[in-house]
Short mmCIF file of C-alpha atoms in Angstrom, two decimals:
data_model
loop_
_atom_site.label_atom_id
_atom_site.label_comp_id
_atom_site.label_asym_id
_atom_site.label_seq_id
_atom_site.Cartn_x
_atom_site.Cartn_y
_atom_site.Cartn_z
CA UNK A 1 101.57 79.94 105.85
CA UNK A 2 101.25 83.80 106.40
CA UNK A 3 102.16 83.58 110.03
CA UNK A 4 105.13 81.41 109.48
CA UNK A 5 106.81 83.60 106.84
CA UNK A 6 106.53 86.49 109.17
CA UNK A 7 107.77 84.73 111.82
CA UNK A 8 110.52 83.10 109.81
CA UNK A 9 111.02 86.62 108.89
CA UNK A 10 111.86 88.21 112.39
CA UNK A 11 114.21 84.85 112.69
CA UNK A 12 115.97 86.57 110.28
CA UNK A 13 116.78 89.74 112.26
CA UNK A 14 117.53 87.39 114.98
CA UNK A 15 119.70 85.52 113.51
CA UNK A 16 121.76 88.31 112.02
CA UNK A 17 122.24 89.20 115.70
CA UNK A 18 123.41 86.11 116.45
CA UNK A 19 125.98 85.81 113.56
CA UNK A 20 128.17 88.22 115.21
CA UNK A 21 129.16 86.39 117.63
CA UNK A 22 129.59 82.90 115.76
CA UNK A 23 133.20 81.97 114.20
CA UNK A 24 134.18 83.81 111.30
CA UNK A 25 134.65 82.37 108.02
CA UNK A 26 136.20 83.10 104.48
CA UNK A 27 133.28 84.75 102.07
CA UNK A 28 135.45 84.29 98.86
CA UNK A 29 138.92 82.03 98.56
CA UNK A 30 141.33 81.94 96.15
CA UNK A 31 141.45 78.75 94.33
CA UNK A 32 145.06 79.05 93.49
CA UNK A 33 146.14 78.64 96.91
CA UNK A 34 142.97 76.34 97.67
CA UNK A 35 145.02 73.45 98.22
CA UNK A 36 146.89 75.38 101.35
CA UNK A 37 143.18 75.71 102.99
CA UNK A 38 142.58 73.72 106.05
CA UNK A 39 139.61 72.00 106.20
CA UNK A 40 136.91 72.36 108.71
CA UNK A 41 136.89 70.31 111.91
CA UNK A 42 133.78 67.73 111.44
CA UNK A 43 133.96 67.55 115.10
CA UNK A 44 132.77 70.84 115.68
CA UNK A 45 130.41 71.34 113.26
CA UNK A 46 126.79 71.20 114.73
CA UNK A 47 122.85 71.43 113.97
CA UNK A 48 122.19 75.32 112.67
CA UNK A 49 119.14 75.00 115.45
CA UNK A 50 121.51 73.66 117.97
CA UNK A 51 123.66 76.27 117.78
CA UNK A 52 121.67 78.91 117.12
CA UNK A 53 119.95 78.35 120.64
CA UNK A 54 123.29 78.57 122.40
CA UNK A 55 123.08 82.12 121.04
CA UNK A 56 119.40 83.00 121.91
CA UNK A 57 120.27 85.15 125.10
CA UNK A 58 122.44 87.41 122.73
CA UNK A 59 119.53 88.62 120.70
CA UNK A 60 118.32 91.85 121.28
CA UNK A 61 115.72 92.88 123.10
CA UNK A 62 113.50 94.67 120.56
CA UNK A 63 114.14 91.66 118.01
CA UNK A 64 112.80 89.11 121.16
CA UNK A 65 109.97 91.31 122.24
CA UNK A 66 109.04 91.06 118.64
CA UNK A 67 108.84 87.20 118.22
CA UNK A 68 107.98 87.10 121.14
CA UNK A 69 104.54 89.54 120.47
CA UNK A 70 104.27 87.54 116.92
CA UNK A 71 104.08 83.94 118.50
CA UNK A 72 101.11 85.25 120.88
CA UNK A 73 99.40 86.79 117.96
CA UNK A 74 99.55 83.67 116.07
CA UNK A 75 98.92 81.46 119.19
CA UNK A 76 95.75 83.61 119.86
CA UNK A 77 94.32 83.29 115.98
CA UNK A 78 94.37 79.40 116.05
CA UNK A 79 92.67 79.33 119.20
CA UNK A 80 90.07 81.33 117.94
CA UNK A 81 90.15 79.20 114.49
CA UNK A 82 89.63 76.19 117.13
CA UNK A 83 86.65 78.54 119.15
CA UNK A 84 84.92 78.64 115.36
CA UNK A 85 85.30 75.65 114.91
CA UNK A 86 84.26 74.29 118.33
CA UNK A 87 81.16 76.41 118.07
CA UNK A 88 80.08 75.37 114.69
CA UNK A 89 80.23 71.95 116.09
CA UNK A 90 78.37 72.76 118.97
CA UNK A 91 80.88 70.21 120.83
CA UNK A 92 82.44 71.99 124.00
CA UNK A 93 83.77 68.62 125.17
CA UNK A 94 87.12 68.49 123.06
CA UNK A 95 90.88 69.70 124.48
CA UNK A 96 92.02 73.17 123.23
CA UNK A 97 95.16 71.44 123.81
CA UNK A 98 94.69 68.38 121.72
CA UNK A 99 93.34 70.35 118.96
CA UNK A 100 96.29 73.04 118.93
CA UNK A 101 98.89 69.78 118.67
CA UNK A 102 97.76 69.77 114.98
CA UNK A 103 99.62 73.19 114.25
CA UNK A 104 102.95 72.07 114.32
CA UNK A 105 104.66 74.86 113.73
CA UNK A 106 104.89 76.45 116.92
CA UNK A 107 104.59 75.70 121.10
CA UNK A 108 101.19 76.34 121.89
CA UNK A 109 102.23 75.35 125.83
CA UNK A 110 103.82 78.37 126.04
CA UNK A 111 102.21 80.86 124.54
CA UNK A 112 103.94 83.96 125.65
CA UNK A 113 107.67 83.42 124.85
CA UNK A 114 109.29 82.42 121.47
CA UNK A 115 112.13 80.08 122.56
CA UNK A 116 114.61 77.82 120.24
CA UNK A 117 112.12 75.04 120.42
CA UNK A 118 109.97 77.34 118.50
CA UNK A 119 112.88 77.89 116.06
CA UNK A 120 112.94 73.94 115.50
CA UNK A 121 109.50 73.68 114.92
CA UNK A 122 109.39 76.11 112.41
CA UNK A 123 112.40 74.70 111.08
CA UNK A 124 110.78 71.34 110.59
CA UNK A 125 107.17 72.21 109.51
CA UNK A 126 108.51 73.92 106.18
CA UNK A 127 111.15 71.34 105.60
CA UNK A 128 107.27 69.46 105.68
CA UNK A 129 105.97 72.00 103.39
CA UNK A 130 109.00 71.53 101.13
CA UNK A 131 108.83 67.73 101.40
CA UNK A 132 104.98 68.06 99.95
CA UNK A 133 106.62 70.54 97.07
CA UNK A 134 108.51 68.16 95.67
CA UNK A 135 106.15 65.21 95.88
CA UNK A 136 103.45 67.66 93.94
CA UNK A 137 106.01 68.62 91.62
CA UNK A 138 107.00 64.96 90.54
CA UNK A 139 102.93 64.83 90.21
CA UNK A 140 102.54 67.42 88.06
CA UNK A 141 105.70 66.26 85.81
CA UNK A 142 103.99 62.86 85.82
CA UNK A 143 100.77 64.91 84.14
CA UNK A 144 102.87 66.90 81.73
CA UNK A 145 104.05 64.17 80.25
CA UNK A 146 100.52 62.18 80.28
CA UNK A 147 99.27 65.46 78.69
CA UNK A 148 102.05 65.78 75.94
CA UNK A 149 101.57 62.36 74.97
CA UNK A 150 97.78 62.12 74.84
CA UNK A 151 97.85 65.42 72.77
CA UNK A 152 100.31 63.94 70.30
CA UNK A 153 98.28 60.99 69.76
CA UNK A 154 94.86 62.98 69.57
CA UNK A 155 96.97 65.13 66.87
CA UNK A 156 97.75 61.86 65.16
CA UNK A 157 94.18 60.76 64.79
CA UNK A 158 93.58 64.22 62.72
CA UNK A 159 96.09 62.87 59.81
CA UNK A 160 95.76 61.02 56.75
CA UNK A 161 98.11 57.30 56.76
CA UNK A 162 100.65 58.80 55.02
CA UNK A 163 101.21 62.51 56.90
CA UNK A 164 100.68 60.22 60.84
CA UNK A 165 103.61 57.94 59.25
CA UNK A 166 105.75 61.33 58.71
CA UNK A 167 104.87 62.37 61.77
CA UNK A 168 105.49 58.99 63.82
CA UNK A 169 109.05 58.42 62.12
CA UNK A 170 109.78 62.72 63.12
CA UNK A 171 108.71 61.69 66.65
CA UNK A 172 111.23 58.89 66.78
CA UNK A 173 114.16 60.75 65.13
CA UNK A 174 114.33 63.65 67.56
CA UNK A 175 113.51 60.92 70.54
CA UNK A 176 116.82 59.61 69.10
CA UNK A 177 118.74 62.48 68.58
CA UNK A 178 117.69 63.71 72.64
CA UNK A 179 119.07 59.91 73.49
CA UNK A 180 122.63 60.41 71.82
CA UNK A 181 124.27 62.27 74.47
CA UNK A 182 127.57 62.11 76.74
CA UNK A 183 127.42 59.57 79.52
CA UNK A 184 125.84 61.26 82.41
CA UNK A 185 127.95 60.85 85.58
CA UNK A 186 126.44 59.09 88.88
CA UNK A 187 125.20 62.32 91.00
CA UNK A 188 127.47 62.75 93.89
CA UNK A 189 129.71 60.15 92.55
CA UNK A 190 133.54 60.92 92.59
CA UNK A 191 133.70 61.18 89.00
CA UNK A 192 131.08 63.61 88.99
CA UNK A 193 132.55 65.92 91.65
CA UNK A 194 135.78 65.38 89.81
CA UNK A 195 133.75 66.89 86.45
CA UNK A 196 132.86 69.89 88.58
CA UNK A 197 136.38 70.74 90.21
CA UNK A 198 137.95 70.74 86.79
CA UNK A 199 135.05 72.40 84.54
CA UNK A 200 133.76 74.82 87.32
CA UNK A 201 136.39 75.42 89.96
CA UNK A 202 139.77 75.38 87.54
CA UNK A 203 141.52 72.78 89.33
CA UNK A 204 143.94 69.77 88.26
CA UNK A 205 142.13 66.58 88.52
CA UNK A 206 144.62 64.88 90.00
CA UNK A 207 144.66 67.56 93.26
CA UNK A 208 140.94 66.75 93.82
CA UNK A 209 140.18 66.75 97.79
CA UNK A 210 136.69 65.74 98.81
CA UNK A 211 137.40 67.65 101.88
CA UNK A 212 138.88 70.87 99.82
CA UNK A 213 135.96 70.68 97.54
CA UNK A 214 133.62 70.81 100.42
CA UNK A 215 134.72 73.51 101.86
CA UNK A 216 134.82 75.57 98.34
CA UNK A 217 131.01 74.52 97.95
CA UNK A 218 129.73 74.45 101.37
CA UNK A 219 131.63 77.02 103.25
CA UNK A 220 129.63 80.56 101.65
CA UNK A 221 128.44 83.16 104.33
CA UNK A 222 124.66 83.28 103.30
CA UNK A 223 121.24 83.40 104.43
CA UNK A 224 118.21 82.29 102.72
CA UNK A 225 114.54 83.18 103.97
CA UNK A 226 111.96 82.24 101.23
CA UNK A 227 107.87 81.65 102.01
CA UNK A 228 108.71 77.80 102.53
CA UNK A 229 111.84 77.16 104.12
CA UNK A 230 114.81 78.94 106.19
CA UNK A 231 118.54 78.06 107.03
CA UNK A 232 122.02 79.48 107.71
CA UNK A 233 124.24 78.55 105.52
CA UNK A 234 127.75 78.95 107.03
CA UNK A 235 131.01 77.22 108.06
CA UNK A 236 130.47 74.10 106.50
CA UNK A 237 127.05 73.41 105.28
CA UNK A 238 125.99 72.14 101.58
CA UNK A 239 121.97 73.09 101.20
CA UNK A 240 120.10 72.03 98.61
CA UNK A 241 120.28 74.83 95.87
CA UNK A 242 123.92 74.23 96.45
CA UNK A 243 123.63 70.81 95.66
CA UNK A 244 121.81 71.41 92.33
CA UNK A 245 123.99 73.64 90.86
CA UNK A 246 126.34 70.74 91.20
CA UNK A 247 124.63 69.30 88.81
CA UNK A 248 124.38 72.08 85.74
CA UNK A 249 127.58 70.31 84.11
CA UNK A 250 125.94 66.72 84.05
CA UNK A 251 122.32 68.52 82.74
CA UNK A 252 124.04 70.33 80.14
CA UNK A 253 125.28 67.06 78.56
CA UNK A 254 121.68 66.03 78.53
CA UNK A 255 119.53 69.60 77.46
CA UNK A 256 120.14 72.78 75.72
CA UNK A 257 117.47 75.09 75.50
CA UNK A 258 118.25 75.35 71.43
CA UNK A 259 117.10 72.02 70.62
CA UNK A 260 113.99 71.42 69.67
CA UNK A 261 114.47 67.48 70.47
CA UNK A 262 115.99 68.75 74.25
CA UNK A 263 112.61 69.98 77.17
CA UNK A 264 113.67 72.23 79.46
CA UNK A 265 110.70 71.08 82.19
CA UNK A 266 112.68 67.49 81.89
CA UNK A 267 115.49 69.03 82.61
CA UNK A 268 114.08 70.66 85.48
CA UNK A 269 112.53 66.97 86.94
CA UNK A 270 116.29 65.51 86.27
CA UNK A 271 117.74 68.22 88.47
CA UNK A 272 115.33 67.56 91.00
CA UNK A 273 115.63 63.48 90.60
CA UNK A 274 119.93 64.05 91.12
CA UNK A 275 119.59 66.45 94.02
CA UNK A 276 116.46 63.61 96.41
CA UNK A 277 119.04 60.75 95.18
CA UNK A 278 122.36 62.58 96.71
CA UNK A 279 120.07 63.33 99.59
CA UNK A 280 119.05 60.20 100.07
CA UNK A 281 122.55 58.75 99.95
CA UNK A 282 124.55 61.60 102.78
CA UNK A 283 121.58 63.77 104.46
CA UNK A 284 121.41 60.93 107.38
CA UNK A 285 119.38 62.65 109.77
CA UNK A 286 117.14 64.33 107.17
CA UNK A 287 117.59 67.80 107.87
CA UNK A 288 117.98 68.69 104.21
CA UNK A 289 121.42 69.91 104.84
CA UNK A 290 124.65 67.89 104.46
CA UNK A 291 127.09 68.33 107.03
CA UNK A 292 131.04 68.24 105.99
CA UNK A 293 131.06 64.83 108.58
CA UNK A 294 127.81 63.11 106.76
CA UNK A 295 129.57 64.49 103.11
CA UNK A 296 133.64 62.36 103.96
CA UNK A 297 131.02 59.41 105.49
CA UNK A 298 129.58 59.40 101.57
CA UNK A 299 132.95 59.34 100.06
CA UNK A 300 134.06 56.51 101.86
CA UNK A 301 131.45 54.21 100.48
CA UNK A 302 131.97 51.77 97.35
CA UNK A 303 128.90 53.69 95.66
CA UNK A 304 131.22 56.89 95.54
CA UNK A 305 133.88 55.12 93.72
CA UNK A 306 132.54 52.54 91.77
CA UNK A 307 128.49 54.13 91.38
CA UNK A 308 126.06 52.48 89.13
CA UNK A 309 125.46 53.54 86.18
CA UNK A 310 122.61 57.00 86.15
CA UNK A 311 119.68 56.33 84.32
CA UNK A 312 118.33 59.61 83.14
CA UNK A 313 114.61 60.24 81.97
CA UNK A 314 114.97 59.39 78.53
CA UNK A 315 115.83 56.01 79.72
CA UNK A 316 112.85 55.38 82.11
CA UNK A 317 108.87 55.49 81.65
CA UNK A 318 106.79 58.05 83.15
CA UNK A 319 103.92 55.94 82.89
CA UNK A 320 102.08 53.00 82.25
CA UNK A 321 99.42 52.85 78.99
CA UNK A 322 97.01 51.87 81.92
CA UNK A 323 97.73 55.53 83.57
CA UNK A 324 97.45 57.54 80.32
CA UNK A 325 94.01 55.72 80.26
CA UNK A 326 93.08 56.71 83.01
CA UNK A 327 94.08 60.29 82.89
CA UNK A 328 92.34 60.56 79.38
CA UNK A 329 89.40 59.11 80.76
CA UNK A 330 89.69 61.84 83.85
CA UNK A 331 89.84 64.58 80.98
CA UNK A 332 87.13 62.74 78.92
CA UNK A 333 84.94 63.74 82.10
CA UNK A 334 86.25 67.07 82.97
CA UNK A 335 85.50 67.73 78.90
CA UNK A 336 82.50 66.57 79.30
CA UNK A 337 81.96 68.64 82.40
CA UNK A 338 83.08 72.04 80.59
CA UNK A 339 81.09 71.25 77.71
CA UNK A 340 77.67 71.00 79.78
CA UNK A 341 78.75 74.66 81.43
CA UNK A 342 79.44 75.89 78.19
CA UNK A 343 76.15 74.97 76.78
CA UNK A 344 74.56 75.81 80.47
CA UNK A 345 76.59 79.31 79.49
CA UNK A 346 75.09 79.45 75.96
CA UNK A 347 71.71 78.81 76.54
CA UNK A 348 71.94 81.93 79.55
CA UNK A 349 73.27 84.24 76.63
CA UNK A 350 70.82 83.24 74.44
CA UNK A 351 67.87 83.74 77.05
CA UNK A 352 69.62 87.12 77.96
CA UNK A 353 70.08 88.38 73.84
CA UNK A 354 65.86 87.64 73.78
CA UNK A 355 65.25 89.35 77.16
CA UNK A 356 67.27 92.25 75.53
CA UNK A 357 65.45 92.45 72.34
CA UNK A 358 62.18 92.37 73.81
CA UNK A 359 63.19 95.13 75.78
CA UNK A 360 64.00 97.08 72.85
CA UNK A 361 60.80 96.06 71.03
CA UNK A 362 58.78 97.05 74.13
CA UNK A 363 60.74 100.37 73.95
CA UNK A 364 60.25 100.91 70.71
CA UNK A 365 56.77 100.12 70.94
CA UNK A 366 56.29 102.68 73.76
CA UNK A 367 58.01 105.87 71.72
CA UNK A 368 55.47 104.79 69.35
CA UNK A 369 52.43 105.07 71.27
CA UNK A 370 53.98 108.46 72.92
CA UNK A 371 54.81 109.83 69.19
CA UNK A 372 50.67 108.48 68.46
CA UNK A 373 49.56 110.40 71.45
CA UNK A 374 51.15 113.56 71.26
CA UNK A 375 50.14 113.71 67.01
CA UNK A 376 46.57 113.04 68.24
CA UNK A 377 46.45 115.78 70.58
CA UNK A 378 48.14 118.34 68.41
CA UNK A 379 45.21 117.16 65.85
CA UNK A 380 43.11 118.08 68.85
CA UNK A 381 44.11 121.59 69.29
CA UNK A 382 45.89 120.28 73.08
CA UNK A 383 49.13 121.00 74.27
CA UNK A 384 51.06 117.91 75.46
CA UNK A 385 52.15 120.06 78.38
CA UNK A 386 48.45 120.65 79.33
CA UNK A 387 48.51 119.35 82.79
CA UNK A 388 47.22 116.19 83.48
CA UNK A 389 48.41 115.52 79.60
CA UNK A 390 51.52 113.12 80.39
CA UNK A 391 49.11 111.48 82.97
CA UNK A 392 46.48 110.39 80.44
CA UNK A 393 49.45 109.12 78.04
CA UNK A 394 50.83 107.23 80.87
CA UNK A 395 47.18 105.84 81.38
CA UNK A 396 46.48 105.33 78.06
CA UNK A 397 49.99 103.88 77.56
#
């Protein structure tokens, strides 16, 4: 992951080269004469990689020396990764080649030169990476929500019958309260995009343009590197941050961080739910970006005009009683597990506190017999410093 944010990172630089000589576009337009804006041609709009790599011999030469110099480094540290491993094995019968296939982030056949295949690759392995996020993130919602419940019901158990009745019929109340909410438009529905041009843009209603709102929300002069994922966002392009702040209107029906009855990590799962379902419906060949040509294709189905009906989370289960079992059985072991290293813990503090204090007692003992010693020979008429004096306490000691 190191080597492919640096790399991603010197894509930057090389793409900022590149952007000078791509076709300008508006950074900011003024939606009172939005309606006058032509659209962009769908027709010309292609693939960022694809066009980018019509642009790779206009990169500098210090910015391709440095990719360049970066892909060899990182070609060079898998193939000594695979070396390690190899020789661990003690198996020299197995294809460098073969094994290098399973970085798929970068052209190990060519080694020396980073090219716009390399680009793709790159390209594609995060949008894997991201792909994984979000599948790990519905996981760990999934949990939450196992967790909130199983601690509700273990706080339950502490109550008398009449303070777990109070407590059930509070539950149910402020479910009831979060339930009684505006209807929640169908994400990426007309209606929906309709809400946004007249809440968030300013515009009549009756003036909505899918093509004109398109272009307002997909046609912004940005870049965006992060550790996971990178694309240019320009001249007609809706990614998928852009998509979810599409839907902050229908969420804010649905939460408000002042209720008490409202979560604000279900809110966060809903965005997420809205923005793999209007995926899902227009992002055809899966590149995570909509195109204005795959956005019109959406609009002309029935599902933009006449959608279903969105069922948000307080409408659907998380999970089954038969899950929560299991996870409170999987935390009945790891509880179980904790409590043997705590005692395993305890007991080594213990045996450590009587180590200590008979170390002290030996101590004390010793300045004891030294005090004994040096009272006897005073009695004696000897100096302690006589020499050979310490020796015979040590000896005696």
């Amino acid at each position: 992951m190191k080597w492919r944010t640096i790399l991603l990172q010197y894509c930057f630089l090389f793409i900022t080269c590149v952007l000078t000589a791509l076709e300008a576009v508006p950074i900011d337009i003024d939606k009172t004469k939005v309606k006058n804006t032509q659209p962009v041609d769908s027709a010309k709009i292609e693939p960022p990689s694809g066009r980018l790599s019509k642009e790779l011999d206009l990169v500098s030469h210090h910015v391709r020396t440095k990719l360049d110099e970066l892909k060899r480094q990182e070609v060079a540290r898998l193939r000594m990764l695979i070396k390690a491993k190899l020789d661990s094995l003690q198996d020299t019968g197995i294809d460098h080649h073969a094994l290098l296939k399973q970085f798929d982030h970068l052209n190990h056949l060519n080694p020396d030169k980073f090219e716009s295949t390399d680009l793709d690759m790159l390209i594609k392995a995060a949008t894997s990476d991201l792909e994984h996020y979000d599948k790990a993130r519905h996981e760990e919602f999934k949990k939450y929500e196992m967790m909130k419940e199983h601690e509700r019901r273990e706080y339950l158990k502490t109550l008398n019958e009449e303070k777990r009745k109070e407590e059930e019929s509070k539950f149910e109340e402020m479910k009831k309260k979060h339930e009684n909410h505006p209807k929640v438009n169908h994400p990426g529905s007309k209606d929906q995009l309709k809400e946004v041009w007249e809440e968030a843009d300013g515009l009549d209603p009756n003036d909505f343009d899918p093509k004109t709102f398109f272009k307002l929300h997909g046609d912004r002069f940005d870049i965006n590197i992060n550790i996971y994922f990178f694309y240019v966002n320009s001249d007609g392009f809706l990614d998928e941050q852009e998509l979810e702040a599409l839907f902050t209107k229908e969420l804010e029906k649905v939460y408000d961080p002042k209720n008490e009855e409202d979560d604000m990590v279900e809110m966060e799962e809903e965005r997420l739910r809205m923005r793999e379902h209007v995926m899902n419906e227009v992002d055809t060949n899966k590149d995570r970006l909509v195109t204005l040509e795959e956005f019109l294709k959406a609009t002309e189905k029935k599902e933009f005009l006449e959608p279903d009906s969105w069922e948000t989370l307080d409408q659907q289960q998380f999970f089954t009683e038969e899950e929560l079992k299991e996870y409170e059985n999987l935390i009945s072991v790891q509880e179980i597990e904790l409590k043997k290293k705590a005692d395993e813990l305890q007991k080594q503090k213990e045996e450590l506190q009587r180590q200590h204090e008979q170390l002290e007692a030996q101590k004390l003992e010793y300045h004891q017999v030294v005090v004994q010693q040096m009272e006897q020979k005073k009695l004696q008429g000897i100096s302690p410093s006589v020499p050979g004096g310490e020796s015979k306490i040590q000896s005696h000691i």
